[in-house]
Short mmCIF file of C-alpha atoms in Angstrom, two decimals:
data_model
loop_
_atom_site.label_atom_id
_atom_site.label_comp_id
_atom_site.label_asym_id
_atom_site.label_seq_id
_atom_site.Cartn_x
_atom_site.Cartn_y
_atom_site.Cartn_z
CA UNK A 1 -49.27 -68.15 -25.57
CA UNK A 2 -50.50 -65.00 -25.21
CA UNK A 3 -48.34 -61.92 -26.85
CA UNK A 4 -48.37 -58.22 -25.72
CA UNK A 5 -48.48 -55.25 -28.03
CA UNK A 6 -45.41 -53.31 -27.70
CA UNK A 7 -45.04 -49.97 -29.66
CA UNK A 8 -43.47 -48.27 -31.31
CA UNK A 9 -41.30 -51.40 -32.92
CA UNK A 10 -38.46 -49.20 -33.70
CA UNK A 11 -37.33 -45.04 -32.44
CA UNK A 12 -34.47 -43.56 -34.07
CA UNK A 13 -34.15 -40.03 -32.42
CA UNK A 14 -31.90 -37.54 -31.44
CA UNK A 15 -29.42 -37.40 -28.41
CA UNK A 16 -31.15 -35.38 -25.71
CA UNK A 17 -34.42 -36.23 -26.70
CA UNK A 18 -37.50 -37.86 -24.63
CA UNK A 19 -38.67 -41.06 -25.43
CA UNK A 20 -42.13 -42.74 -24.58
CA UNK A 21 -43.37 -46.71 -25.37
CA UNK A 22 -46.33 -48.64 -24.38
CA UNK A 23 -47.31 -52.17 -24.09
CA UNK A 24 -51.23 -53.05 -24.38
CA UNK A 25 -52.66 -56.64 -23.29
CA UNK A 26 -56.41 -57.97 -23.89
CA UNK A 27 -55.68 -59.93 -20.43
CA UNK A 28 -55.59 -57.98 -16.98
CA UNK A 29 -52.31 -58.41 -15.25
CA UNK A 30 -50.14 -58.03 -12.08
CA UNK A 31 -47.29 -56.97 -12.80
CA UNK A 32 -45.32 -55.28 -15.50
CA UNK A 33 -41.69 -55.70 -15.88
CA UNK A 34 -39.75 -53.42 -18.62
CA UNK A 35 -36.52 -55.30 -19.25
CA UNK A 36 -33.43 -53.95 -21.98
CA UNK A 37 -31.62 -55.87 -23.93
CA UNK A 38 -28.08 -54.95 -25.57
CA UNK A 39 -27.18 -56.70 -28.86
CA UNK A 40 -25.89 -60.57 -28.10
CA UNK A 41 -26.24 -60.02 -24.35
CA UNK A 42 -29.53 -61.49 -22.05
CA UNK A 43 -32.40 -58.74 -21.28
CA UNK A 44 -31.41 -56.84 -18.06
CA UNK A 45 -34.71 -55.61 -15.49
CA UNK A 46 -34.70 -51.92 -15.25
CA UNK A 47 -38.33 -51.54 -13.68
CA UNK A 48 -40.58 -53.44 -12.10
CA UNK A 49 -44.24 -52.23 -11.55
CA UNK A 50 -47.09 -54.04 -8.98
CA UNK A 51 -49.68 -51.96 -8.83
CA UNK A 52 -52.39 -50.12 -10.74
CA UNK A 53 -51.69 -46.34 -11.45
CA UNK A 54 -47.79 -46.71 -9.87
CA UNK A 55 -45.34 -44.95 -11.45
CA UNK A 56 -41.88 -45.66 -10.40
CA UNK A 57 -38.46 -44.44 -11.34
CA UNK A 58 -34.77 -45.58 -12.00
CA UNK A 59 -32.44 -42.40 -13.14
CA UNK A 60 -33.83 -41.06 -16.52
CA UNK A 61 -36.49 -44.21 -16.12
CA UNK A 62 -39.94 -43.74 -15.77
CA UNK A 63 -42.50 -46.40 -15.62
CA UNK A 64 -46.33 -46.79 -15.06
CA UNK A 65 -48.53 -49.37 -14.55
CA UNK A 66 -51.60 -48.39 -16.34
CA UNK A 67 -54.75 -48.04 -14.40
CA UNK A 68 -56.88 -50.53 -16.19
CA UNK A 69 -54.15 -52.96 -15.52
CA UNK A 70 -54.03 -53.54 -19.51
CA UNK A 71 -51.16 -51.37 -20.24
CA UNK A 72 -47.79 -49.75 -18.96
CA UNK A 73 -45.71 -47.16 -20.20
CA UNK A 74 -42.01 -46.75 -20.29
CA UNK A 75 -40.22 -42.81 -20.57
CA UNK A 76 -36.71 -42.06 -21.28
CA UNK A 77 -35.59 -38.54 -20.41
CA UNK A 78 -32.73 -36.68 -22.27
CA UNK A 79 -31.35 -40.02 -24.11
CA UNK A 80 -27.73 -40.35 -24.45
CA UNK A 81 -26.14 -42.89 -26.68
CA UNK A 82 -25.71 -45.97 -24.48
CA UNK A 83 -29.74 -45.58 -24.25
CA UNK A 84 -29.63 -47.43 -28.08
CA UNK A 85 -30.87 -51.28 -27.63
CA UNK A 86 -33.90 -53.03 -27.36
CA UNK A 87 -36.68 -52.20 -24.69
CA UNK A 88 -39.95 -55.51 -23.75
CA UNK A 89 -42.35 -55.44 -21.81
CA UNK A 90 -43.49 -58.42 -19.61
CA UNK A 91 -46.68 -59.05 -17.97
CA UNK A 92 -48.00 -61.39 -15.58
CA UNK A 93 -50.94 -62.25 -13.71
CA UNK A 94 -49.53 -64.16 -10.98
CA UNK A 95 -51.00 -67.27 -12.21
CA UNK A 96 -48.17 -69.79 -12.91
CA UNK A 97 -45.91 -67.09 -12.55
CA UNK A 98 -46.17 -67.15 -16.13
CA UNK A 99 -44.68 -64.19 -17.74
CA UNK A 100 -45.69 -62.28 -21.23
CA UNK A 101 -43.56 -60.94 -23.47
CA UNK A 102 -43.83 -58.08 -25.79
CA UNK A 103 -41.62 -57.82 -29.09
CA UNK A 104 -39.70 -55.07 -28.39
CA UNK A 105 -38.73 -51.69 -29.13
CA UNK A 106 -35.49 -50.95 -31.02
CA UNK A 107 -34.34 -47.52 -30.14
CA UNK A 108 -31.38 -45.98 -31.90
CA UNK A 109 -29.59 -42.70 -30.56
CA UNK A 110 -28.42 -40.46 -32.85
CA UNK A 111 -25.29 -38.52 -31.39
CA UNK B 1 -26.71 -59.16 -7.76
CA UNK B 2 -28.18 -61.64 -8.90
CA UNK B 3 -26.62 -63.91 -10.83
CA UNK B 4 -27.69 -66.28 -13.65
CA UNK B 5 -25.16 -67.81 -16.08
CA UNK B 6 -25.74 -69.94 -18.75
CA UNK B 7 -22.69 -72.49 -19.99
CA UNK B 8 -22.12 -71.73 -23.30
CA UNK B 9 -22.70 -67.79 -25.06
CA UNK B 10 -22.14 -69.34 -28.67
CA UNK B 11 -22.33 -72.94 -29.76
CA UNK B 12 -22.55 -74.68 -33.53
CA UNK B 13 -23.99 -78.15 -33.66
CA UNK B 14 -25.32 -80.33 -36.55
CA UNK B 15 -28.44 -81.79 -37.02
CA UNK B 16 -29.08 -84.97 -35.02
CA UNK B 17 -27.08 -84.06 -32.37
CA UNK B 18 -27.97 -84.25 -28.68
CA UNK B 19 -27.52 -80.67 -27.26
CA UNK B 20 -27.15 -79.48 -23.47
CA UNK B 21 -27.92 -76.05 -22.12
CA UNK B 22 -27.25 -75.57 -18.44
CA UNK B 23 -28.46 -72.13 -16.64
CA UNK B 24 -26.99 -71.97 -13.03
CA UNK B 25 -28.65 -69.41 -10.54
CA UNK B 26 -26.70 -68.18 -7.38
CA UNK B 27 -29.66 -66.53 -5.40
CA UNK B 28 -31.80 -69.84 -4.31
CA UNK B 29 -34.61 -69.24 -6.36
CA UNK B 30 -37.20 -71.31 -6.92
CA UNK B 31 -38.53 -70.74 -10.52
CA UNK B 32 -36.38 -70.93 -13.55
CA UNK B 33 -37.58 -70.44 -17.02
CA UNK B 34 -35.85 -71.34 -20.95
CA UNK B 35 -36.77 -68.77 -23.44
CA UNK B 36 -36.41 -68.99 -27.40
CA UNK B 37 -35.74 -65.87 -28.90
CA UNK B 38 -36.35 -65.26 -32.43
CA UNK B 39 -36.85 -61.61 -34.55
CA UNK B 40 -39.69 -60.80 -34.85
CA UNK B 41 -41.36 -63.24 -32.52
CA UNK B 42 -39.50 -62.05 -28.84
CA UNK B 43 -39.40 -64.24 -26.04
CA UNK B 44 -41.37 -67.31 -25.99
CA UNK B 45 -41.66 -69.94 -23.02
CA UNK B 46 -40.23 -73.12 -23.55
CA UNK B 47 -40.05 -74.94 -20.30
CA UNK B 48 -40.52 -73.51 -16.72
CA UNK B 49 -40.00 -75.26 -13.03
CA UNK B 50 -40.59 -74.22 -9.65
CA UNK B 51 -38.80 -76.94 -7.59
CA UNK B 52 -35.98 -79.26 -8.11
CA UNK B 53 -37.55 -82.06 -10.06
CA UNK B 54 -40.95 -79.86 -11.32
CA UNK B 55 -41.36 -79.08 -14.54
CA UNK B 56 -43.94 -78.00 -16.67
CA UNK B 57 -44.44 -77.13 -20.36
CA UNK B 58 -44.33 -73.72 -21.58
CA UNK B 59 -45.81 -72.67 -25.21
CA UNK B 60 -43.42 -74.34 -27.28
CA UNK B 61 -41.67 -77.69 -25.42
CA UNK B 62 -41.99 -79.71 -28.68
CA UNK B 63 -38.90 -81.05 -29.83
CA UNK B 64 -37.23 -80.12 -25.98
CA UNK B 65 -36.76 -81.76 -22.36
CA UNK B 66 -35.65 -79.66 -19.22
CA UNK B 67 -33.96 -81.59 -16.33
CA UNK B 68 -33.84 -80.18 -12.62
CA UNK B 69 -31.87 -81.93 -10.56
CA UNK B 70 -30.59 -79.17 -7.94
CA UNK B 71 -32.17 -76.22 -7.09
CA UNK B 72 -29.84 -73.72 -8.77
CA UNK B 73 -29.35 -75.87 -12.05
CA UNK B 74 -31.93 -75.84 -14.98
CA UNK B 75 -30.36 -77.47 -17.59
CA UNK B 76 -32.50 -77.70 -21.33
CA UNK B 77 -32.00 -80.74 -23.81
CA UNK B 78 -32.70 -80.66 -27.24
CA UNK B 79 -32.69 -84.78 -28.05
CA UNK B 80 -31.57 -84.24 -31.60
CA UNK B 81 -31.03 -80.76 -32.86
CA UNK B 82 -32.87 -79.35 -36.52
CA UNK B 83 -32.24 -76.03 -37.91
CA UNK B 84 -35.22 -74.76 -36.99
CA UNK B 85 -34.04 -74.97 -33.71
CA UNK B 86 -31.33 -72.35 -33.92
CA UNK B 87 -31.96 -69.43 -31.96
CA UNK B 88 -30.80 -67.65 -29.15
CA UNK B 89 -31.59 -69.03 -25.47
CA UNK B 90 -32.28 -67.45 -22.77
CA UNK B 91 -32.81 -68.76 -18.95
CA UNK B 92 -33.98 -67.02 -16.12
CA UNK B 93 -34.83 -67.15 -12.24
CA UNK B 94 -37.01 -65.89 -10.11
CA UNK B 95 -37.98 -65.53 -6.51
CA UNK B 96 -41.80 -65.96 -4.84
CA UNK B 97 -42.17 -62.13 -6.09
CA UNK B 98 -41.96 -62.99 -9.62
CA UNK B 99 -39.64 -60.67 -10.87
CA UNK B 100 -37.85 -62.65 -13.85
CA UNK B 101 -34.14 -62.06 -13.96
CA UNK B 102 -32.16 -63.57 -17.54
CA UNK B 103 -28.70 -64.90 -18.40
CA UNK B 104 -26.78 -63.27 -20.96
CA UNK B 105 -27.98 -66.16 -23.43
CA UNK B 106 -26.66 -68.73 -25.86
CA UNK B 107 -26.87 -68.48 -29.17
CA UNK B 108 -27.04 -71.89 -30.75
CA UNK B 109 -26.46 -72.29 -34.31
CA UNK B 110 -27.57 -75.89 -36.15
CA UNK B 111 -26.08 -76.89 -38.98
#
């Protein structure tokens, strides 16, 4: 099955501090879904994106779906510590309802 | 909220075994989806359905079976359990607008 490119694979940054990852695919999708997962526990949806070029918030969230409908982009604003876990990517073209998975992106807080 | 919640969050079997997951979804879904999780690999489809009694093969079904008897119940079997089939599970539902919503997982352990 196909696999997205998620990057960076792991952020270790400061408290307060922005945070930006992308996830690349050779196939065009439908949606994009950016999910986090805390250690042990089942990956929770923070964003979901439909539509080429939207860009769509939840709280310090910000997500895009890219405009070639090949990538999307996740920012964290002003990170705090709960923040730390890991961030994936999913995309889907609607066919099967088949989703993607990228491999994540670790991010550590430091206080 | 949604709700999906698998029966077990930790369980230790030995090889040869006959193991049952069950993933119970309160929102009348139609799609439900098992997920392997493994570092360094993320989240790969094992089984998906999108009606009680449908079921089709994801990218890895060797070695499992998936039974759907009632719309909110997707239960995954692994006939007789190897190490190389501990990991942690993960099931998830979705609606007709595809957003994929998880359990908090199992982590399954073969000894």
């Amino acid at each position: 099955g196909q696999q997205l490119n998620q990057s960076p694979q792991s952020m270790f940054i400061q408290e307060g501090e922005d945070v930006s990852m992308n996830c690349t695919s050779s196939s065009i999708f439908n949606t994009w879904l950016w999910y986090k997962q805390d250690p042990g526990e089942g990956p929770v949806l923070l964003i979901a994106l439909y539509k080429a070029g939207e860009l769509t918030s939840n709280g310090r969230l910000t997500a895009q779906f890219g405009i070639t409908r090949k990538d999307s982009f996740l920012n964290i604003s002003a990170s705090i510590p709960s923040d730390v876990g890991i961030y994936f990517c999913a995309g889907s073209s609607n066919t099967g309802n088949q989703f993607y998975f990228g491999t994540g992106t670790s991010l550590t807080v430091i206080p | 909220d949604v709700k999906v919640t698998q029966s077990s969050r930790y369980l230790v079997k030995r090889t040869g075994e006959k193991v049952f997951l069950e993933c119970v979804q309160d929102m009348d879904h139609e799609n439900m989806f098992w997920y392997r999780q493994d570092p360094g690999l993320g989240l790969r489809l094992i089984y998906f359905s999108y009606d009680v009694k449908m079921k089709e093969k994801g990218d890895i079904p060797e070695g499992y079976s998936v039974s759907r008897e009632k719309k909110e119940r997707f239960s995954l079997i692994l006939e007789s359990a190897s190490t190389n089939q501990t990991s942690m599970y993960l099931c998830a539902s979705s609606p007709p607008t595809v957003t994929q919503y998880f359990g908090p997982g199992t982590r399954l352990t073969v000894l």
